[in-house]
Amino acid sequence: MRLIGIDWGTSSFRAFRFAEDGSLLATHSAARGILTVEGGKFAEALQGEIGSWLDGSPLLLSGMIGSRQGWIEAPYCPAPAGADEIAAACIDLPGFSGHIVPGVSTVRPDVMRGEETQILGTGIQDGLICTPGTHSKWVRVVGGRIVDFATHMTGELYAVLRQHSILGRLMEGDGEDEGAFLAGVATAKADPALGRTLFTARSYGLFEKVPASGLASYLSGLLIGTEIASEPGDGPVYLIATPALTKRYQAGLSVFGRTAQSIDGADAAAKGLWAIGQRLYGREG
Amino acid sequence: MRLIGIDWGTSSFRAFRFAEDGSLLATHSAARGILTVEGGKFAEALQGEIGSWLDGSPLLLSGMIGSRQGWIEAPYCPAPAGADEIAAACIDLPGFSGHIVPGVSTVRPDVMRGEETQILGTGIQDGLICTPGTHSKWVRVVGGRIVDFATHMTGELYAVLRQHSILGRLMEGDGEDEGAFLAGVATAKADPALGRTLFTARSYGLFEKVPASGLASYLSGLLIGTEIASEPGDGPVYLIATPALTKRYQAGLSVFGRTAQSIDGADAAAKGLWAIGQRLYGREG
């Protein structure tokens, strides 16, 4: 089989063209997330990005493209979920030969879309995986299956507090201040009650314990530290993140005496799409 | 002595005219918080509100009027602080016979302005007092002195998340839904990690565990429940709040098997101003 895999999220579009042995023939990425596609014209957007690749190979799409705001809604696959369960829950892609990968849900309830494919692509059989970002996921994998996860609104909390709350008023700029960041992590380690510690991002400024130029880093450290404090574990944390976020989470984890291993997100997405594609199309090939 | 006491906060102005025995001759309140006073014209604003009262009696002002954004900054009195310490830390009011009451600070650091006067006015010698609102304070009083407190950004978190985060997008209206509120409190009781539980205000909506019209109440319950969970205590919680907030906190506390006693905030402010005024002016009278 050949395969075209697409990780289509809220803000980005990443496509992978696979050879029959699973090696990558080509990749393409663009700032063409589902939020940029108007009037439901996803087929047209797909043609515009990778029209030249379309040769009858099946298309496999993961991410928010399968949400209510995307092309067509793929109902969540309940955890525990591995490649077999997720492949069995894929739905047909309208108008093309191919499928949309569902997200995964827990009974909490909690939901993910896109991360499940990356997680399968890591090949990790047992471990704790973190995908930091607007909505960070902390995912527990046992026997190669996603058994549980929790979403932390860390990135979004940072953004709304930075822009819209009283905390932002004392802050000057968003420059990196490692000392201030680590001070925020330390506050979270000493007291995991975020509602109560958040105000220190103001009082530390009022008392000049942290300079105004470092208060944004302090808030970031406080939020990331609180996230780490509420997801205990023994082994390394596998991080699927941008280099900047990987650096912050590594620094935060080290305050808790924990280690991290960095995993490339695009590579994980490609491998996950291939793994699911093999189950859907491999036996026919 | 006679006394004019003013609780002058960010958004409101409340004045009390005391007779020589401490009884109230008159009260006046207006939506004339310090944020509505332009160009630092606090003396003019005061004249405009209670000019007819000014008869040479000393003026005693508490609240954000003593902050950097107010009339003149009164440095914080460090906890532990009772009426004696706070009275000793009052500063002269420029251009009038009178003083500004300082706020109180902790080593955390944390700060309050205005609440310390209300707390003195409650007459509580030992107990846990909560002043819910934009920035809720949970205050521990021992031997009539404020020994420690923590600020929870509950009200502000609610507002910024309701208006600016993805959580608000699924919400329809801000009507009271008691069942949804209690569901939010229960989530917080089961898991005090706010960063992780916040996302349930979205996932509960996605899975229709809470109707869209109840999601705002759910978020309120989640935030208030998290606040309560992180401030344990045995005795009753003394609440200084509006009737609507008192009702919510009472309902939330009962989920934790705790009781509450309601205290009128204006009455507490008046009594606190009188108690401090007695120490400043009583011996001269």
XYZ file of C-alpha atoms in Angstrom:
570
model
C 0.000 0.000 0.000
C 0.870 3.645 -0.386
C -0.660 6.215 1.906
C -1.170 9.933 2.322
C -1.420 10.894 5.989
C -2.545 14.301 7.212
C -2.341 15.722 10.727
C -4.909 18.527 10.398
C -5.309 20.586 13.503
C -6.868 23.832 14.598
C -4.038 25.991 13.323
C -1.839 23.792 11.141
C -1.918 21.304 8.280
C 0.866 18.682 8.020
C 0.832 16.093 5.244
C 3.016 13.003 4.759
C 3.327 10.996 1.558
C 4.410 7.446 2.314
C 6.034 4.879 0.019
C 4.892 1.273 0.177
C 7.531 0.459 2.786
C 6.410 3.298 5.044
C 9.298 5.607 4.221
C 8.466 9.234 3.579
C 8.454 10.359 -0.058
C 7.462 13.912 0.750
C 6.096 16.144 3.462
C 4.154 19.375 3.278
C 3.076 21.717 6.016
C 1.142 24.965 5.992
C -0.634 27.364 8.342
C -3.923 26.056 6.986
C -5.600 24.848 10.169
C -9.304 24.086 10.170
C -10.073 27.521 11.598
C -8.751 29.091 8.362
C -11.079 27.047 6.153
C -14.320 28.890 5.520
C -17.715 27.485 4.587
C -16.725 23.865 5.180
C -14.590 23.795 2.019
C -12.175 21.195 3.365
C -12.031 19.207 0.110
C -10.993 22.331 -1.756
C -8.409 23.214 0.897
C -6.977 19.698 0.673
C -6.767 19.934 -3.122
C -5.052 23.305 -2.769
C -2.377 21.980 -0.438
C -1.591 18.510 -1.819
C -3.626 18.188 -5.020
C -0.544 17.032 -6.923
C -0.129 14.040 -4.580
C -3.576 12.587 -5.188
C -2.979 9.366 -7.137
C -5.657 7.075 -5.691
C -3.665 6.254 -2.539
C -5.903 6.280 0.523
C -6.008 9.440 2.630
C -5.885 9.191 6.401
C -6.651 12.340 8.401
C -6.152 12.891 12.123
C -6.742 15.849 14.430
C -9.438 18.485 14.814
C -10.499 17.866 11.202
C -12.625 15.091 12.768
C -14.319 17.410 15.268
C -17.706 19.084 15.084
C -15.922 22.151 13.671
C -14.077 20.049 11.073
C -14.941 18.149 7.898
C -17.102 15.469 9.435
C -17.371 14.456 13.080
C -15.706 11.176 13.995
C -17.149 9.981 17.339
C -14.542 9.509 20.048
C -13.031 6.083 20.614
C -13.276 5.353 24.365
C -10.090 4.575 26.298
C -8.396 2.184 26.753
C -7.506 2.577 23.089
C -4.575 1.269 21.043
C -3.970 1.164 17.304
C -6.487 -1.661 16.798
C -9.353 0.076 18.585
C -8.616 3.413 16.949
C -8.329 1.906 13.452
C -11.648 0.115 13.952
C -13.319 3.413 14.902
C -12.108 5.396 11.861
C -14.895 6.772 9.672
C -15.086 7.171 5.899
C -13.806 10.393 4.382
C -16.589 11.876 2.215
C -15.752 12.088 -1.484
C -12.319 10.499 -1.225
C -10.867 7.077 -0.688
C -9.765 7.253 2.903
C -10.697 7.755 6.534
C -10.732 10.166 9.431
C -9.112 9.022 12.676
C -11.332 9.536 15.743
C -10.183 11.185 18.925
C -10.091 9.308 22.209
C -12.289 9.958 25.252
C -12.196 8.974 28.918
C -15.023 8.504 31.393
C -13.973 11.629 33.306
C -14.971 12.784 30.578
C -11.945 14.112 28.806
C -11.134 14.252 25.109
C -8.228 14.427 22.674
C -8.000 14.662 18.885
C -4.722 14.247 17.069
C -2.599 13.450 20.098
C -3.753 9.802 20.029
C -2.126 9.392 16.609
C 1.133 10.965 17.782
C 1.127 8.752 20.853
C 0.710 5.606 18.792
C 3.563 6.869 16.619
C 5.962 7.154 19.538
C 5.941 3.367 19.894
C 5.977 3.759 23.678
C 4.463 0.695 25.327
C 4.345 1.862 28.941
C 4.898 5.392 30.157
C 3.672 8.893 30.831
C 3.516 11.184 27.797
C 2.927 14.923 27.944
C 1.910 17.095 24.992
C 2.282 20.652 26.297
C 0.456 23.529 24.690
C -2.804 25.456 24.816
C -4.461 22.362 26.259
C -1.718 20.088 27.591
C -2.469 16.397 27.720
C -0.871 14.019 30.225
C -1.390 10.544 28.874
C -0.810 7.202 30.588
C 0.074 4.393 28.189
C -0.001 0.738 29.272
C 0.709 -2.123 26.888
C 0.751 0.262 23.938
C -2.768 1.521 24.676
C -3.943 4.892 25.950
C -5.567 4.001 29.277
C -6.177 7.443 30.789
C -5.335 11.085 30.309
C -6.111 14.538 31.637
C -6.200 17.890 29.898
C -4.588 20.887 31.589
C -5.577 24.303 30.253
C -2.097 25.635 30.959
C -1.377 27.483 27.720
C -4.831 28.996 27.498
C -4.785 30.015 31.175
C -1.460 31.743 30.577
C -2.845 33.615 27.583
C -6.101 34.797 29.166
C -4.443 35.767 32.455
C -1.612 37.539 30.646
C -3.984 39.495 28.428
C -7.156 39.963 30.429
C -6.489 39.716 34.168
C -5.047 42.036 36.777
C -1.908 39.849 36.739
C -0.965 41.116 33.306
C -1.029 44.749 34.357
C 2.240 44.623 36.292
C 4.025 42.584 33.600
C 6.479 44.198 31.240
C 7.058 42.155 28.100
C 7.182 38.416 27.589
C 10.936 37.905 27.600
C 12.372 34.704 29.042
C 13.624 35.045 32.612
C 14.829 31.657 33.794
C 15.201 32.667 37.440
C 11.654 34.010 37.546
C 10.358 30.908 35.772
C 12.013 28.641 38.350
C 10.643 30.794 41.184
C 7.164 30.172 39.781
C 7.796 26.429 39.627
C 9.011 26.520 43.234
C 5.829 28.291 44.372
C 3.751 25.575 42.692
C 5.845 22.822 44.237
C 5.323 24.304 47.719
C 1.571 24.800 47.211
C -0.335 23.019 44.436
C -3.541 25.068 44.952
C -3.466 27.187 41.808
C -6.439 29.404 42.692
C -4.530 30.500 45.770
C -1.020 30.749 44.311
C -1.993 32.664 41.168
C -2.214 35.899 43.113
C 1.486 35.625 43.944
C 2.092 36.628 40.304
C 0.782 40.004 41.461
C 2.130 40.164 45.001
C 5.638 39.101 43.909
C 5.504 42.051 41.554
C 4.168 44.475 44.158
C 6.980 43.531 46.540
C 9.559 43.422 43.741
C 10.504 39.840 44.542
C 10.362 39.352 40.783
C 11.093 42.236 38.371
C 8.231 43.413 36.149
C 10.138 42.047 33.147
C 10.153 38.577 34.735
C 6.544 38.352 35.899
C 5.329 36.699 32.684
C 8.003 33.997 33.099
C 7.012 33.656 36.757
C 3.375 33.043 35.769
C 4.490 30.512 33.166
C 6.554 28.683 35.781
C 3.680 28.750 38.251
C 1.258 27.235 35.738
C 3.669 24.627 34.381
C 4.813 23.741 37.909
C 1.217 23.244 39.041
C 0.631 21.009 36.037
C 3.679 18.878 36.848
C 2.763 18.690 40.549
C -0.623 17.183 39.747
C 0.735 14.460 37.434
C 3.099 12.392 39.553
C 5.165 9.560 38.141
C 8.402 7.668 38.550
C 9.893 7.228 35.092
C 10.803 9.841 32.525
C 8.110 12.073 31.058
C 8.013 11.823 27.275
C 7.492 15.306 25.889
C 5.952 15.949 22.484
C 6.436 19.696 22.142
C 8.116 22.580 20.371
C 11.751 23.158 21.385
C 10.803 26.239 23.453
C 8.150 24.390 25.432
C 10.338 21.290 25.766
C 12.996 23.454 27.396
C 10.500 24.931 29.869
C 8.996 21.588 30.818
C 12.417 20.000 31.205
C 13.449 22.822 33.536
C 10.193 22.479 35.472
C 10.434 18.706 35.781
C 13.994 18.940 37.060
C 12.765 21.059 40.001
C 10.659 18.025 40.956
C 13.668 15.701 40.489
C 12.116 14.187 37.390
C 13.561 13.591 33.944
C 12.191 14.170 30.471
C 12.748 12.733 27.017
C 11.967 14.815 23.975
C 10.023 13.367 21.042
C 9.567 15.067 17.672
C 5.868 15.754 17.124
C 5.820 15.675 13.321
C 7.724 12.398 13.263
C 5.344 10.892 15.826
C 2.301 12.020 13.833
C 3.692 10.464 10.642
C 4.483 7.149 12.320
C 1.078 7.068 14.011
C -0.745 7.670 10.739
C 1.287 4.909 9.115
C 0.519 2.501 11.985
C -3.219 3.110 11.717
C -3.070 3.055 7.895
C -1.436 -0.381 7.955
C -4.377 -1.744 9.920
C -6.911 -0.155 7.546
C -5.290 -0.754 4.176
C -2.283 -2.992 4.723
C -4.052 -6.308 4.510
C -5.635 -5.329 1.185
C -2.268 -4.323 -0.320
C -14.926 61.961 69.801
C -17.038 61.988 66.670
C -15.808 60.257 63.532
C -16.419 60.001 59.813
C -15.379 56.610 58.477
C -15.099 55.767 54.793
C -14.649 52.371 53.184
C -13.374 53.497 49.763
C -12.716 50.641 47.402
C -12.031 50.080 43.735
C -15.660 50.349 42.697
C -17.585 51.721 45.655
C -17.611 54.487 48.269
C -19.315 53.863 51.628
C -19.303 56.538 54.343
C -20.399 56.319 57.972
C -21.031 59.266 60.280
C -20.610 58.237 63.894
C -21.951 59.909 67.032
C -19.716 60.170 70.083
C -20.994 56.847 71.434
C -20.221 55.046 68.181
C -23.796 54.866 66.966
C -24.438 55.737 63.355
C -25.900 59.157 62.632
C -25.915 58.676 58.873
C -24.579 56.527 56.084
C -23.949 57.278 52.430
C -22.893 55.011 49.630
C -22.215 55.627 45.964
C -20.671 53.950 42.920
C -17.735 56.310 43.258
C -14.847 53.849 43.578
C -11.291 55.059 43.165
C -11.278 53.915 39.535
C -13.957 56.527 38.756
C -11.881 59.388 40.191
C -9.781 61.010 37.494
C -6.597 63.001 37.882
C -6.122 62.152 41.545
C -8.985 64.466 42.578
C -9.889 62.461 45.657
C -10.377 65.495 47.894
C -12.899 66.893 45.424
C -14.663 63.547 45.140
C -14.887 63.331 48.925
C -16.329 66.839 49.129
C -18.822 65.929 46.448
C -20.068 62.889 48.317
C -20.103 63.971 51.970
C -19.156 67.653 51.943
C -22.122 68.472 54.181
C -20.800 66.162 56.912
C -17.433 67.855 57.281
C -17.514 69.540 60.688
C -13.947 69.051 61.886
C -14.495 65.442 62.987
C -11.547 63.263 61.982
C -11.836 61.276 58.758
C -10.705 57.665 58.671
C -10.424 55.983 55.267
C -9.894 52.297 54.554
C -9.633 50.277 51.348
C -7.939 50.763 47.991
C -7.896 54.532 48.598
C -4.609 53.756 50.410
C -3.081 51.916 47.460
C -0.646 53.162 44.842
C -3.656 53.886 42.624
C -5.422 55.782 45.429
C -5.034 59.086 47.257
C -1.759 58.348 48.976
C -0.066 55.009 49.518
C -0.206 53.614 53.049
C 2.495 50.928 53.424
C 1.148 47.522 54.427
C 1.081 46.549 58.083
C 2.687 43.088 58.346
C 0.674 40.231 59.861
C 0.068 39.296 62.632
C -1.979 42.470 62.877
C -4.800 43.472 65.203
C -6.464 46.819 65.853
C -3.447 48.137 67.802
C -0.902 47.359 65.082
C -3.145 48.643 62.312
C -3.989 51.864 64.162
C -0.279 52.470 64.783
C 0.434 52.070 61.051
C -2.226 54.539 59.841
C -0.858 57.508 57.888
C -1.965 61.124 57.778
C -4.613 62.119 55.279
C -3.288 65.054 53.240
C -5.223 68.274 53.631
C -7.727 66.952 56.180
C -7.735 66.013 59.825
C -7.668 62.257 59.636
C -5.895 59.109 58.540
C -5.743 56.347 55.971
C -5.820 52.773 57.256
C -3.057 50.588 55.793
C -3.653 47.183 54.286
C -2.102 44.057 55.784
C 0.578 41.872 54.196
C 1.937 38.376 54.805
C 5.372 36.958 54.145
C 4.002 34.771 51.330
C 3.685 37.668 50.172
C 0.009 38.366 50.037
C -1.898 41.604 50.504
C -5.297 42.974 51.461
C -6.741 46.480 51.677
C -10.105 47.161 53.255
C -10.813 43.613 54.377
C -8.622 44.077 57.484
C -11.002 46.800 58.693
C -14.057 44.633 58.106
C -12.400 41.740 59.908
C -11.645 43.868 62.949
C -15.254 44.985 62.831
C -16.605 41.449 63.042
C -15.262 41.169 66.584
C -14.257 37.562 65.866
C -11.405 36.535 68.144
C -10.563 33.130 66.660
C -11.824 31.771 63.375
C -11.661 31.488 59.608
C -13.181 34.371 57.690
C -13.822 34.393 53.956
C -14.525 37.492 51.873
C -15.611 36.090 48.489
C -15.399 38.163 45.351
C -13.074 39.069 42.524
C -10.141 38.290 44.799
C -11.443 36.166 47.659
C -9.529 36.319 50.929
C -9.439 33.471 53.421
C -8.259 34.949 56.676
C -7.167 33.182 59.850
C -7.784 35.198 63.012
C -6.204 34.231 66.341
C -6.665 36.284 69.502
C -8.379 39.028 67.523
C -5.404 39.460 65.183
C -5.046 38.594 61.505
C -2.285 35.978 61.534
C -2.378 34.705 57.944
C -4.471 34.844 54.805
C -4.482 33.807 51.174
C -6.013 35.452 48.144
C -7.902 33.292 45.642
C -8.538 34.843 42.240
C -11.857 33.026 42.000
C -14.098 35.833 40.772
C -11.571 37.141 38.288
C -10.802 33.634 36.993
C -14.508 33.108 36.450
C -14.813 36.362 34.523
C -11.794 35.901 32.246
C -12.571 32.245 31.543
C -16.243 33.009 30.924
C -15.437 35.852 28.529
C -12.133 34.969 26.926
C -11.475 31.218 27.009
C -12.723 28.261 25.018
C -14.822 27.307 28.070
C -17.133 30.244 27.468
C -17.933 29.227 23.913
C -20.208 26.349 24.865
C -21.975 28.329 27.599
C -25.429 29.765 27.038
C -26.270 32.564 29.445
C -25.325 33.060 33.072
C -28.517 31.847 34.720
C -28.313 30.062 38.063
C -28.443 26.263 37.794
C -28.071 24.808 41.269
C -27.596 21.224 40.085
C -24.812 22.258 37.711
C -23.207 24.390 40.419
C -23.164 21.450 42.836
C -21.750 19.184 40.105
C -18.878 21.644 39.739
C -18.279 21.635 43.507
C -18.276 17.820 43.458
C -15.654 17.749 40.683
C -13.446 20.046 42.768
C -13.952 17.928 45.876
C -12.874 14.793 44.007
C -9.844 16.474 42.400
C -8.417 19.727 43.759
C -6.064 20.248 40.775
C -7.770 23.177 39.097
C -5.562 23.271 35.980
C -6.678 19.728 35.254
C -10.341 19.976 36.251
C -11.059 23.237 34.416
C -11.297 21.428 31.112
C -14.283 19.457 32.439
C -16.262 22.687 32.012
C -15.815 21.979 28.298
C -15.983 18.184 28.237
C -19.114 18.100 30.434
C -20.681 20.337 27.819
C -19.453 18.275 24.857
C -20.918 15.123 26.387
C -24.061 16.948 27.552
C -23.513 15.922 31.157
C -24.380 19.536 31.933
C -26.715 21.547 29.667
C -25.230 24.557 27.879
C -27.428 26.804 30.033
C -25.818 25.341 33.182
C -22.148 25.411 32.179
C -21.526 28.861 33.665
C -22.933 27.642 37.014
C -20.798 24.499 36.682
C -17.662 26.618 36.231
C -18.631 28.757 39.218
C -19.087 25.627 41.346
C -15.779 24.234 40.152
C -13.896 27.408 41.078
C -15.625 27.938 44.415
C -15.279 24.252 45.272
C -11.563 24.340 44.526
C -11.238 27.396 46.741
C -13.028 25.682 49.620
C -11.007 22.470 49.170
C -7.750 24.339 49.625
C -8.783 26.136 52.830
C -9.584 23.374 55.322
C -10.950 24.092 58.772
C -13.102 22.688 61.543
C -15.362 25.461 62.730
C -17.809 27.570 60.788
C -16.581 29.803 57.978
C -17.569 33.421 58.534
C -18.661 34.860 55.194
C -18.549 38.566 54.438
C -20.291 38.706 51.070
C -23.265 39.792 49.019
C -26.400 37.655 49.512
C -25.918 35.959 46.095
C -22.324 34.963 46.854
C -23.166 33.994 50.422
C -25.752 31.567 49.057
C -23.229 30.015 46.656
C -20.501 29.635 49.267
C -22.949 28.190 51.793
C -24.054 25.611 49.225
C -20.441 24.829 48.359
C -19.338 24.514 51.980
C -22.209 22.142 52.738
C -20.875 19.730 50.073
C -17.734 19.552 52.212
C -19.817 19.048 55.380
C -18.892 22.507 56.610
C -21.059 25.294 57.954
C -21.090 29.023 57.306
C -22.189 32.130 59.145
C -23.094 35.235 57.234
C -21.803 38.655 58.278
C -22.967 41.967 56.826
C -20.046 43.669 55.082
C -21.153 47.293 55.501
C -21.820 46.776 59.196
C -18.409 45.123 59.646
C -16.655 47.981 57.836
C -18.384 50.563 60.044
C -17.505 48.757 63.256
C -13.918 48.257 62.124
C -13.477 51.930 61.292
C -14.904 52.831 64.703
C -12.560 50.391 66.478
C -9.487 51.854 64.765
C -10.782 55.415 65.237
C -11.112 54.856 68.969
C -7.436 53.983 69.169
C -6.413 57.012 67.100
C -8.702 59.697 68.478
C -10.500 58.242 71.504
C -7.869 59.114 74.096
C -7.849 62.733 72.960
C -11.654 62.988 73.185
